[in-house]
Each structure stands twice: as C-alpha cells, then as structure tokens.
Amino acid sequence: MKILHVEAGKHLYGGARQVLYIVEGLAARGVTNLLACPAGSEMARQQPAGTRVVAMKMGGDGDLGMVSRLASLIRAEKPDLVHLHSRRGADTWGGLAARLAGVPCVLSRRVDNPESRLAVAIKYRLYDHVITISEGIRQVLLSEGLAPGKVSCVRSAVDATPYLAPVDRAAFCAEFGLPPDALVAGVVAQLIPRKGHRYLLAALPALLARHPALQVLIFGQGPLEAELRAEVEAAGLSGAVRFTGFRHDLPRWLGGLDMLIHPADMEGLGVSLLQASAAAVPIVTSRAGGLPEAVQDGVTGILCPPGDVTALAAAIDRLAGDAALRARFGAAGRARILAEFSIDAMVDGNLRIYRQVLGR
C-alpha cells in the first residue's frame, strides 16, 4: 500500500506531530509513505522513518494552484490513497486534486468548528471517508448532515515515553526563573482567541489573593502574544505570569507543572492535555468539543463550562489547595494515557480506514 499524506501546517504543533506518529507507524507496518508539506516548514525538515518528504508551495485557502501541484504529484507517484491531514487549503484543494487524479481520498478532521449543512453537503463529497480525532468532532459532523457510514473516530495519541521521567524541581525553577516554593500552573497552546487565555488572566487576581505563591507559565506562540502581554502588564500580573515561547524541549519540563490549565472555547481533542496527563500533571479545562474525552472530570482533572471565569477560578483554587488531589488526578491521568491513547492504536485505526476505503 502506498499513501500520499498532505499536511499544510508550517509548525510542529499537535496535529503535525500526530502526522509524524502516523507515517512512522505505517512504515513499520510495511506501508510506503509520501508526505507533502510546505517548503520551509518545520515539517519539511523532518525525516520520519520510511517516509519520503516532498516540500512544495502551499499558500493556504486562497492558493488555487495547490490543486494542480498536488494533482501532478498524485499522477506522478500513483499512490493508492491520499490522506489529507489539515486545513489551510489542504482539505479543499487536496480533495479536488485527488478527484481530478482519480485516487481515493481520506480527510482527517481535527477541529470542532461548526460548518453549515450546505458546506458539509458540498465539500465532503470530495472525500471517500472522514476520520475525526474525537467522538465530539464526529458528532458535530453528524449533526451537520454527514452520513454515519462516512465518518469514523480515531483518537489522537501521545508518545508517553518522553514524559515519564521525573523532573528535577530545582532545575525546573531555575530554567523558568521561579522561586523554589512556587505553585506552578501552565498553559500549553497557541496564542489565539479560541484557546481562552483571557479567562485565566481574568481569574488570576482573585486566585493570587488566595494563593500568593501561584505562578503561571504560558507556553506557545501566536498572533495574540502582544495583546496578552499588554493585558498582563495592565493588570499588574507581570510578577506572576511568564511567557516562555514555543519550547522544543517541552517534554523535559512539562512534568514540573503542578497543574495544566486549558480554558478553551472549542478544541478537537487537545494533544497538550494528553501530554500533560502522560507527565502526571492534573488538568483544569473546558467542557467543550473533544476535551471531555481527553480529561475525565473528577478523575484526571476538572471540567468547567466554557468561558465561565468563576467556575474556572473555583477549579484552580480547588487544585491549588489540595496537593493530595493533584497527585491522585496526575497518577490517574498517566495510567489512562498508557492504557487508552497509544500510538499503535491510532496507527491501526487509520490503517483500518484505508483498507475499508480500498476494499482490502
């Protein structure tokens, strides 16, 4: 079996890293993989085992030329199937390219953004099957009119190994300029509106009054960085909030957090939450999208209504004041990741869909 994978993301965020897991796992199972990605991207610099990387121009939703470029690649390489892993034009233009080349096409849907029933009826005709990374996303598509037999859930996975090693607390505090007695909450997400950073900042003054040792590390980059920094400064929170940027060494440090906060308005599943659980970090997040599948309320963390600053503050306050509860949630989260979110299960799930589409 030969698969052409298309990933239009420029950075190795959660979704792109899942693609690397998939192609490496497929290669180990004897599948030949070709990976098309943007020239100059972090993905283009990767060399996943058993996969040939083709860097090409990918200009996003407005780049109609992607159709001809991808169609030419499909005709030249003659894959059995095309797997589209992202949006940014890869979904629509990639689907059209596969249709023009006469090759079956599968789409991975990683977000729970709503679409109109008309858009779903037109766009999703391009795909032979749709794979969602959470049951929450699958239910969104079903509610918008996609036929049940055309969409399957194969959850994202996490390589737990890098997160299992204990973190040296002194080294962690030194790395991020934290006092040794700090109670550390982290946010690991792109700095974009739907990740909900503003809710945490709104809750922080009251939390600091009750827990003066609380410190917040904001991991990630994005277009909201300047706005969030200004908000932190204006609210007088600079002493309690640190922006760390995008960290390639996150697995080394994630387990140093006392809790992970993810107050997103919407989320497909939340790979950073799976990573935090693997690192035995308890989580406070929203009851939105696929997040209830990543975090078991009252078992591995606490779920709050999206956008509810009062509930968010109460959940953080509860964890901040109970070290035993944090330890219990963290241990349960790690056990669940090891049991339910393995890379092997994700790879086998994708391969099963390929075989179904190809009639093998």
mmCIF file of C-alpha atoms in Angstrom:
data_model
loop_
_atom_site.group_PDB
_atom_site.id
_atom_site.type_symbol
_atom_site.label_atom_id
_atom_site.label_comp_id
_atom_site.label_asym_id
_atom_site.label_seq_id
_atom_site.Cartn_x
_atom_site.Cartn_y
_atom_site.Cartn_z
ATOM 1 C CA MET A 1 0.000 0.000 0.000
ATOM 2 C CA LYS A 2 1.250 3.486 -0.894
ATOM 3 C CA ILE A 3 -0.219 6.569 0.808
ATOM 4 C CA LEU A 4 0.291 10.243 -0.028
ATOM 5 C CA HIS A 5 -0.114 12.335 3.133
ATOM 6 C CA VAL A 6 -0.736 16.091 2.887
ATOM 7 C CA GLU A 7 -0.008 18.314 5.906
ATOM 8 C CA ALA A 8 -0.123 22.081 5.296
ATOM 9 C CA GLY A 9 0.929 23.233 8.773
ATOM 10 C CA LYS A 10 4.212 25.111 8.996
ATOM 11 C CA HIS A 11 4.972 24.283 12.633
ATOM 12 C CA LEU A 12 5.212 21.064 14.616
ATOM 13 C CA TYR A 13 2.141 21.738 16.703
ATOM 14 C CA GLY A 14 -0.045 18.913 17.966
ATOM 15 C CA GLY A 15 -1.692 17.976 14.676
ATOM 16 C CA ALA A 16 1.516 17.910 12.645
ATOM 17 C CA ARG A 17 3.222 15.779 15.275
ATOM 18 C CA GLN A 18 0.346 13.300 15.028
ATOM 19 C CA VAL A 19 1.104 13.005 11.304
ATOM 20 C CA LEU A 20 4.691 12.041 12.122
ATOM 21 C CA TYR A 21 3.456 9.356 14.517
ATOM 22 C CA ILE A 22 1.111 8.010 11.830
ATOM 23 C CA VAL A 23 3.622 7.824 8.972
ATOM 24 C CA GLU A 24 6.286 6.228 11.162
ATOM 25 C CA GLY A 25 3.803 3.686 12.476
ATOM 26 C CA LEU A 26 2.524 2.902 8.993
ATOM 27 C CA ALA A 27 6.082 2.451 7.701
ATOM 28 C CA ALA A 28 6.716 -0.079 10.488
ATOM 29 C CA ARG A 29 3.678 -1.983 9.168
ATOM 30 C CA GLY A 30 5.029 -2.112 5.610
ATOM 31 C CA VAL A 31 3.165 0.885 4.151
ATOM 32 C CA THR A 32 5.017 3.169 1.714
ATOM 33 C CA ASN A 33 4.508 6.832 2.637
ATOM 34 C CA LEU A 34 4.975 10.094 0.786
ATOM 35 C CA LEU A 35 4.484 13.312 2.788
ATOM 36 C CA ALA A 36 3.703 16.613 1.026
ATOM 37 C CA CYS A 37 4.189 19.705 3.184
ATOM 38 C CA PRO A 38 5.050 23.412 2.812
ATOM 39 C CA ALA A 39 8.539 24.376 1.660
ATOM 40 C CA GLY A 40 10.498 25.941 4.520
ATOM 41 C CA SER A 41 8.238 24.439 7.205
ATOM 42 C CA GLU A 42 9.411 22.577 10.282
ATOM 43 C CA MET A 43 7.657 19.519 8.883
ATOM 44 C CA ALA A 44 9.764 19.715 5.699
ATOM 45 C CA ARG A 45 12.904 19.408 7.823
ATOM 46 C CA GLN A 46 11.727 16.194 9.454
ATOM 47 C CA GLN A 47 12.864 12.830 8.175
ATOM 48 C CA PRO A 48 10.308 10.357 9.549
ATOM 49 C CA ALA A 49 11.343 6.746 9.134
ATOM 50 C CA GLY A 50 10.087 5.075 5.958
ATOM 51 C CA THR A 51 8.684 8.305 4.524
ATOM 52 C CA ARG A 52 9.817 10.489 1.624
ATOM 53 C CA VAL A 53 9.140 14.173 2.259
ATOM 54 C CA VAL A 54 8.139 16.405 -0.669
ATOM 55 C CA ALA A 55 8.351 20.122 0.159
ATOM 56 C CA MET A 56 6.219 22.308 -2.094
ATOM 57 C CA LYS A 57 4.432 25.644 -2.189
ATOM 58 C CA MET A 58 1.275 25.631 -0.065
ATOM 59 C CA GLY A 59 -0.271 29.076 0.153
ATOM 60 C CA GLY A 60 -3.395 28.301 2.148
ATOM 61 C CA ASP A 61 -7.095 28.624 1.344
ATOM 62 C CA GLY A 62 -6.501 31.197 -1.397
ATOM 63 C CA ASP A 63 -3.871 29.152 -3.227
ATOM 64 C CA LEU A 64 -5.890 27.598 -6.058
ATOM 65 C CA GLY A 65 -2.623 26.449 -7.623
ATOM 66 C CA MET A 66 -2.390 23.770 -4.934
ATOM 67 C CA VAL A 67 -4.905 21.771 -6.952
ATOM 68 C CA SER A 68 -2.654 21.420 -9.984
ATOM 69 C CA ARG A 69 0.524 20.933 -7.942
ATOM 70 C CA LEU A 70 -0.990 18.182 -5.820
ATOM 71 C CA ALA A 71 -2.730 16.574 -8.808
ATOM 72 C CA SER A 72 0.591 16.454 -10.654
ATOM 73 C CA LEU A 73 2.237 14.843 -7.643
ATOM 74 C CA ILE A 74 -0.547 12.271 -7.373
ATOM 75 C CA ARG A 75 -0.307 11.365 -11.061
ATOM 76 C CA ALA A 76 3.484 11.070 -10.863
ATOM 77 C CA GLU A 77 3.584 8.993 -7.673
ATOM 78 C CA LYS A 78 0.423 6.916 -8.209
ATOM 79 C CA PRO A 79 -0.494 6.383 -4.537
ATOM 80 C CA ASP A 80 -3.312 4.011 -3.659
ATOM 81 C CA LEU A 81 -4.880 6.678 -1.451
ATOM 82 C CA VAL A 82 -4.472 10.331 -0.445
ATOM 83 C CA HIS A 83 -4.777 11.264 3.243
ATOM 84 C CA LEU A 84 -5.371 14.968 3.940
ATOM 85 C CA HIS A 85 -4.354 15.831 7.493
ATOM 86 C CA SER A 86 -5.052 19.551 7.813
ATOM 87 C CA ARG A 87 -6.981 22.572 6.655
ATOM 88 C CA ARG A 88 -5.163 25.687 5.313
ATOM 89 C CA GLY A 89 -6.240 24.753 1.806
ATOM 90 C CA ALA A 90 -5.036 21.168 2.037
ATOM 91 C CA ASP A 91 -8.560 19.911 2.700
ATOM 92 C CA THR A 92 -10.450 21.522 -0.206
ATOM 93 C CA TRP A 93 -7.653 21.789 -2.774
ATOM 94 C CA GLY A 94 -6.272 18.381 -1.842
ATOM 95 C CA GLY A 95 -9.706 16.811 -2.185
ATOM 96 C CA LEU A 96 -10.165 18.367 -5.626
ATOM 97 C CA ALA A 97 -6.684 17.223 -6.676
ATOM 98 C CA ALA A 98 -7.412 13.634 -5.640
ATOM 99 C CA ARG A 99 -10.713 13.736 -7.546
ATOM 100 C CA LEU A 100 -9.006 15.035 -10.690
ATOM 101 C CA ALA A 101 -6.357 12.309 -10.435
ATOM 102 C CA GLY A 102 -8.961 9.611 -9.781
ATOM 103 C CA VAL A 103 -7.472 8.458 -6.445
ATOM 104 C CA PRO A 104 -9.477 7.717 -3.262
ATOM 105 C CA CYS A 105 -9.165 10.370 -0.583
ATOM 106 C CA VAL A 106 -9.496 10.423 3.209
ATOM 107 C CA LEU A 107 -9.696 13.575 5.357
ATOM 108 C CA SER A 108 -8.635 13.884 8.990
ATOM 109 C CA ARG A 109 -10.809 16.415 10.815
ATOM 110 C CA ARG A 110 -9.044 17.855 13.875
ATOM 111 C CA VAL A 111 -11.276 20.777 14.840
ATOM 112 C CA ASP A 112 -14.841 21.081 16.063
ATOM 113 C CA ASN A 113 -15.591 24.377 14.303
ATOM 114 C CA PRO A 114 -19.181 24.251 13.045
ATOM 115 C CA GLU A 115 -19.894 24.312 9.309
ATOM 116 C CA SER A 116 -23.192 24.848 7.522
ATOM 117 C CA ARG A 117 -25.121 21.823 6.336
ATOM 118 C CA LEU A 118 -24.765 23.153 2.773
ATOM 119 C CA ALA A 119 -20.976 23.408 3.092
ATOM 120 C CA VAL A 120 -20.815 19.891 4.511
ATOM 121 C CA ALA A 121 -23.045 18.538 1.726
ATOM 122 C CA ILE A 122 -20.820 20.068 -0.972
ATOM 123 C CA LYS A 123 -17.313 19.865 0.478
ATOM 124 C CA TYR A 124 -17.476 16.389 1.968
ATOM 125 C CA ARG A 125 -18.406 14.836 -1.367
ATOM 126 C CA LEU A 126 -14.689 15.161 -2.136
ATOM 127 C CA TYR A 127 -13.765 12.539 0.462
ATOM 128 C CA ASP A 128 -14.332 8.807 0.489
ATOM 129 C CA HIS A 129 -14.150 8.838 4.288
ATOM 130 C CA VAL A 130 -13.595 11.298 7.143
ATOM 131 C CA ILE A 131 -11.557 10.464 10.250
ATOM 132 C CA THR A 132 -12.218 12.588 13.340
ATOM 133 C CA ILE A 133 -9.741 12.740 16.210
ATOM 134 C CA SER A 134 -12.514 12.714 18.802
ATOM 135 C CA GLU A 135 -16.068 11.494 19.126
ATOM 136 C CA GLY A 136 -17.071 15.106 19.836
ATOM 137 C CA ILE A 137 -15.971 16.167 16.346
ATOM 138 C CA ARG A 138 -17.737 13.160 14.826
ATOM 139 C CA GLN A 139 -20.985 14.197 16.491
ATOM 140 C CA VAL A 140 -20.597 17.740 15.101
ATOM 141 C CA LEU A 141 -20.324 16.359 11.559
ATOM 142 C CA LEU A 142 -23.266 14.007 12.072
ATOM 143 C CA SER A 143 -25.376 16.926 13.320
ATOM 144 C CA GLU A 144 -24.478 18.807 10.148
ATOM 145 C CA GLY A 145 -25.740 16.032 7.911
ATOM 146 C CA LEU A 146 -22.733 13.807 7.182
ATOM 147 C CA ALA A 147 -23.764 10.175 6.770
ATOM 148 C CA PRO A 148 -22.737 7.974 9.737
ATOM 149 C CA GLY A 149 -21.112 5.417 7.454
ATOM 150 C CA LYS A 150 -18.784 8.059 6.030
ATOM 151 C CA VAL A 151 -17.176 9.244 9.274
ATOM 152 C CA SER A 152 -15.196 7.354 11.936
ATOM 153 C CA CYS A 153 -13.430 8.408 15.128
ATOM 154 C CA VAL A 154 -9.768 7.503 15.565
ATOM 155 C CA ARG A 155 -8.456 9.399 18.560
ATOM 156 C CA SER A 156 -5.140 11.214 18.559
ATOM 157 C CA ALA A 157 -2.323 9.615 20.510
ATOM 158 C CA VAL A 158 0.700 10.602 22.515
ATOM 159 C CA ASP A 159 4.139 9.083 22.844
ATOM 160 C CA ALA A 160 4.210 8.900 26.619
ATOM 161 C CA THR A 161 7.858 7.884 26.936
ATOM 162 C CA PRO A 162 9.442 11.388 26.988
ATOM 163 C CA TYR A 163 7.008 12.480 29.701
ATOM 164 C CA LEU A 164 7.569 9.626 32.132
ATOM 165 C CA ALA A 165 10.939 10.742 33.531
ATOM 166 C CA PRO A 166 10.748 12.752 36.779
ATOM 167 C CA VAL A 167 11.567 16.466 36.549
ATOM 168 C CA ASP A 168 14.257 17.940 38.786
ATOM 169 C CA ARG A 169 12.359 20.659 40.671
ATOM 170 C CA ALA A 170 15.390 22.866 41.302
ATOM 171 C CA ALA A 171 16.395 22.740 37.635
ATOM 172 C CA PHE A 172 12.797 23.470 36.591
ATOM 173 C CA CYS A 173 12.597 26.564 38.789
ATOM 174 C CA ALA A 174 15.986 27.768 37.589
ATOM 175 C CA GLU A 175 15.021 27.285 33.937
ATOM 176 C CA PHE A 176 11.931 29.468 34.216
ATOM 177 C CA GLY A 177 13.083 31.926 36.888
ATOM 178 C CA LEU A 178 10.661 30.680 39.535
ATOM 179 C CA PRO A 179 11.019 30.833 43.308
ATOM 180 C CA PRO A 180 11.543 27.394 44.870
ATOM 181 C CA ASP A 181 8.191 27.481 46.696
ATOM 182 C CA ALA A 182 6.175 28.407 43.588
ATOM 183 C CA LEU A 183 2.867 26.716 42.824
ATOM 184 C CA VAL A 184 3.104 26.454 39.041
ATOM 185 C CA ALA A 185 0.214 26.398 36.592
ATOM 186 C CA GLY A 186 0.945 26.101 32.889
ATOM 187 C CA VAL A 187 -0.903 26.801 29.665
ATOM 188 C CA VAL A 188 0.321 24.959 26.562
ATOM 189 C CA ALA A 189 -1.473 26.306 23.497
ATOM 190 C CA GLN A 190 -1.177 28.582 20.505
ATOM 191 C CA LEU A 191 -1.783 32.210 21.429
ATOM 192 C CA ILE A 192 -5.068 32.513 19.558
ATOM 193 C CA PRO A 193 -8.531 33.566 20.798
ATOM 194 C CA ARG A 194 -10.231 30.155 20.998
ATOM 195 C CA LYS A 195 -7.633 28.817 23.464
ATOM 196 C CA GLY A 196 -9.154 31.048 26.164
ATOM 197 C CA HIS A 197 -6.061 32.587 27.776
ATOM 198 C CA ARG A 198 -8.163 35.659 28.612
ATOM 199 C CA TYR A 199 -10.337 33.648 31.010
ATOM 200 C CA LEU A 200 -7.320 32.568 33.049
ATOM 201 C CA LEU A 201 -5.992 36.116 33.199
ATOM 202 C CA ALA A 202 -9.410 37.316 34.371
ATOM 203 C CA ALA A 203 -9.459 34.684 37.128
ATOM 204 C CA LEU A 204 -5.886 35.288 38.243
ATOM 205 C CA PRO A 205 -6.193 38.321 40.591
ATOM 206 C CA ALA A 206 -8.635 36.544 42.907
ATOM 207 C CA LEU A 207 -6.558 33.358 42.778
ATOM 208 C CA LEU A 208 -3.366 35.236 43.699
ATOM 209 C CA ALA A 209 -5.120 36.722 46.712
ATOM 210 C CA ARG A 210 -5.762 33.189 47.984
ATOM 211 C CA HIS A 211 -2.562 31.587 46.669
ATOM 212 C CA PRO A 212 0.219 34.198 46.546
ATOM 213 C CA ALA A 213 2.788 31.553 45.533
ATOM 214 C CA LEU A 214 0.897 30.840 42.287
ATOM 215 C CA GLN A 215 2.921 31.343 39.106
ATOM 216 C CA VAL A 216 1.679 30.900 35.531
ATOM 217 C CA LEU A 217 3.844 29.764 32.611
ATOM 218 C CA ILE A 218 2.349 30.411 29.170
ATOM 219 C CA PHE A 219 3.923 28.099 26.599
ATOM 220 C CA GLY A 220 3.361 28.785 22.916
ATOM 221 C CA GLN A 221 3.382 31.477 20.269
ATOM 222 C CA GLY A 222 0.781 33.148 18.102
ATOM 223 C CA PRO A 223 -0.830 36.392 16.952
ATOM 224 C CA LEU A 224 -2.269 37.264 20.386
ATOM 225 C CA GLU A 225 1.107 37.439 22.129
ATOM 226 C CA ALA A 226 1.465 41.246 22.139
ATOM 227 C CA GLU A 227 -2.149 41.688 23.263
ATOM 228 C CA LEU A 228 -1.819 39.146 26.074
ATOM 229 C CA ARG A 229 1.463 40.658 27.255
ATOM 230 C CA ALA A 230 -0.164 44.094 27.357
ATOM 231 C CA GLU A 231 -3.111 42.698 29.302
ATOM 232 C CA VAL A 232 -0.791 41.083 31.848
ATOM 233 C CA GLU A 233 1.108 44.364 32.257
ATOM 234 C CA ALA A 234 -2.053 46.467 32.580
ATOM 235 C CA ALA A 235 -3.493 44.133 35.226
ATOM 236 C CA GLY A 236 -0.295 44.199 37.276
ATOM 237 C CA LEU A 237 0.245 40.463 36.792
ATOM 238 C CA SER A 238 3.792 40.590 35.422
ATOM 239 C CA GLY A 239 5.219 39.141 38.621
ATOM 240 C CA ALA A 240 3.036 36.051 38.325
ATOM 241 C CA VAL A 241 2.905 35.371 34.573
ATOM 242 C CA ARG A 242 5.785 34.361 32.319
ATOM 243 C CA PHE A 243 5.653 33.878 28.543
ATOM 244 C CA THR A 244 8.063 31.097 27.591
ATOM 245 C CA GLY A 245 7.505 30.991 23.826
ATOM 246 C CA PHE A 246 7.380 27.753 21.844
ATOM 247 C CA ARG A 247 9.599 25.151 23.518
ATOM 248 C CA HIS A 248 11.027 22.227 21.594
ATOM 249 C CA ASP A 249 12.158 20.769 24.930
ATOM 250 C CA LEU A 250 8.673 20.754 26.466
ATOM 251 C CA PRO A 251 8.768 17.003 27.295
ATOM 252 C CA ARG A 252 11.716 17.691 29.586
ATOM 253 C CA TRP A 253 9.841 20.282 31.641
ATOM 254 C CA LEU A 254 6.107 19.594 31.428
ATOM 255 C CA GLY A 255 6.103 17.301 34.448
ATOM 256 C CA GLY A 256 7.381 20.177 36.585
ATOM 257 C CA LEU A 257 3.958 21.839 36.482
ATOM 258 C CA ASP A 258 1.624 21.471 39.434
ATOM 259 C CA MET A 259 -1.358 21.763 37.085
ATOM 260 C CA LEU A 260 -2.209 22.448 33.440
ATOM 261 C CA ILE A 261 -4.918 24.992 32.613
ATOM 262 C CA HIS A 262 -6.660 24.832 29.224
ATOM 263 C CA PRO A 263 -9.748 27.100 29.240
ATOM 264 C CA ALA A 264 -10.513 26.724 25.516
ATOM 265 C CA ASP A 265 -13.806 27.751 23.912
ATOM 266 C CA MET A 266 -13.505 24.876 21.437
ATOM 267 C CA GLU A 267 -10.995 22.088 20.875
ATOM 268 C CA GLY A 268 -10.899 18.940 18.772
ATOM 269 C CA LEU A 269 -9.255 16.845 21.487
ATOM 270 C CA GLY A 270 -6.250 18.668 22.937
ATOM 271 C CA VAL A 271 -2.912 16.911 22.428
ATOM 272 C CA SER A 272 -1.230 19.088 25.050
ATOM 273 C CA LEU A 273 -3.685 17.670 27.606
ATOM 274 C CA LEU A 274 -2.731 14.126 26.674
ATOM 275 C CA GLN A 275 0.931 15.064 27.080
ATOM 276 C CA ALA A 276 0.268 16.642 30.474
ATOM 277 C CA SER A 277 -1.552 13.539 31.650
ATOM 278 C CA ALA A 278 1.371 11.404 30.477
ATOM 279 C CA ALA A 279 3.564 13.644 32.641
ATOM 280 C CA ALA A 280 1.191 13.007 35.601
ATOM 281 C CA VAL A 281 0.007 16.628 35.676
ATOM 282 C CA PRO A 282 -3.621 17.257 36.746
ATOM 283 C CA ILE A 283 -5.732 19.385 34.416
ATOM 284 C CA VAL A 284 -8.380 22.077 34.531
ATOM 285 C CA THR A 285 -10.129 22.514 31.193
ATOM 286 C CA SER A 286 -13.435 23.275 29.479
ATOM 287 C CA ARG A 287 -16.360 21.008 28.802
ATOM 288 C CA ALA A 288 -16.109 21.784 25.081
ATOM 289 C CA GLY A 289 -15.538 19.787 21.897
ATOM 290 C CA GLY A 290 -13.429 16.698 22.495
ATOM 291 C CA LEU A 291 -11.933 17.918 25.779
ATOM 292 C CA PRO A 292 -14.173 15.682 27.948
ATOM 293 C CA GLU A 293 -12.604 12.749 26.078
ATOM 294 C CA ALA A 294 -9.099 13.924 26.981
ATOM 295 C CA VAL A 295 -9.904 14.634 30.658
ATOM 296 C CA GLN A 296 -12.181 12.601 32.927
ATOM 297 C CA ASP A 297 -13.946 15.015 35.244
ATOM 298 C CA GLY A 298 -13.165 14.247 38.854
ATOM 299 C CA VAL A 299 -10.707 11.501 37.874
ATOM 300 C CA THR A 300 -7.837 13.081 35.917
ATOM 301 C CA GLY A 301 -8.861 16.714 36.218
ATOM 302 C CA ILE A 302 -11.741 19.161 36.456
ATOM 303 C CA LEU A 303 -14.056 20.278 33.642
ATOM 304 C CA CYS A 304 -15.662 23.743 33.624
ATOM 305 C CA PRO A 305 -18.287 25.390 31.417
ATOM 306 C CA PRO A 306 -16.533 27.233 28.550
ATOM 307 C CA GLY A 307 -15.986 30.912 29.261
ATOM 308 C CA ASP A 308 -17.096 30.660 32.914
ATOM 309 C CA VAL A 309 -14.378 32.569 34.768
ATOM 310 C CA THR A 310 -15.948 31.922 38.188
ATOM 311 C CA ALA A 311 -16.032 28.152 37.646
ATOM 312 C CA LEU A 312 -12.502 28.208 36.246
ATOM 313 C CA ALA A 313 -11.222 30.083 39.297
ATOM 314 C CA ALA A 314 -13.003 27.660 41.642
ATOM 315 C CA ALA A 315 -11.474 24.634 39.901
ATOM 316 C CA ILE A 316 -7.959 26.078 40.027
ATOM 317 C CA ASP A 317 -8.482 27.076 43.659
ATOM 318 C CA ARG A 318 -9.530 23.524 44.483
ATOM 319 C CA LEU A 319 -6.386 22.014 42.947
ATOM 320 C CA ALA A 320 -4.117 24.730 44.302
ATOM 321 C CA GLY A 321 -5.225 23.995 47.839
ATOM 322 C CA ASP A 322 -5.031 20.188 47.723
ATOM 323 C CA ALA A 323 -1.670 18.572 46.922
ATOM 324 C CA ALA A 324 -3.068 15.080 47.509
ATOM 325 C CA LEU A 325 -5.837 15.677 44.961
ATOM 326 C CA ARG A 326 -3.286 16.908 42.414
ATOM 327 C CA ALA A 327 -1.214 13.772 42.931
ATOM 328 C CA ARG A 328 -4.257 11.499 42.595
ATOM 329 C CA PHE A 329 -5.501 13.156 39.406
ATOM 330 C CA GLY A 330 -1.982 13.098 37.953
ATOM 331 C CA ALA A 331 -1.466 9.399 38.619
ATOM 332 C CA ALA A 332 -4.876 8.522 37.168
ATOM 333 C CA GLY A 333 -4.186 10.613 34.075
ATOM 334 C CA ARG A 334 -0.894 8.872 33.377
ATOM 335 C CA ALA A 335 -2.462 5.425 33.788
ATOM 336 C CA ARG A 336 -5.256 6.352 31.375
ATOM 337 C CA ILE A 337 -2.893 7.660 28.698
ATOM 338 C CA LEU A 338 -0.818 4.496 28.816
ATOM 339 C CA ALA A 339 -3.944 2.353 28.536
ATOM 340 C CA GLU A 340 -6.115 4.257 26.039
ATOM 341 C CA PHE A 341 -4.120 6.683 23.882
ATOM 342 C CA SER A 342 -1.319 4.605 22.404
ATOM 343 C CA ILE A 343 0.264 5.423 19.042
ATOM 344 C CA ASP A 344 -0.215 1.808 17.938
ATOM 345 C CA ALA A 345 -3.982 2.091 18.412
ATOM 346 C CA MET A 346 -4.107 5.328 16.394
ATOM 347 C CA VAL A 347 -1.996 3.919 13.553
ATOM 348 C CA ASP A 348 -4.030 0.719 13.389
ATOM 349 C CA GLY A 349 -7.236 2.779 13.355
ATOM 350 C CA ASN A 350 -6.086 4.836 10.374
ATOM 351 C CA LEU A 351 -4.873 1.725 8.553
ATOM 352 C CA ARG A 352 -8.245 0.080 9.114
ATOM 353 C CA ILE A 353 -9.963 3.031 7.393
ATOM 354 C CA TYR A 354 -7.538 2.857 4.450
ATOM 355 C CA ARG A 355 -8.324 -0.829 3.956
ATOM 356 C CA GLN A 356 -12.043 -0.150 4.240
ATOM 357 C CA VAL A 357 -11.891 2.578 1.590
ATOM 358 C CA LEU A 358 -9.733 0.479 -0.729
ATOM 359 C CA GLY A 359 -11.870 -2.621 -0.210
ATOM 360 C CA ARG A 360 -8.990 -4.663 1.174
#
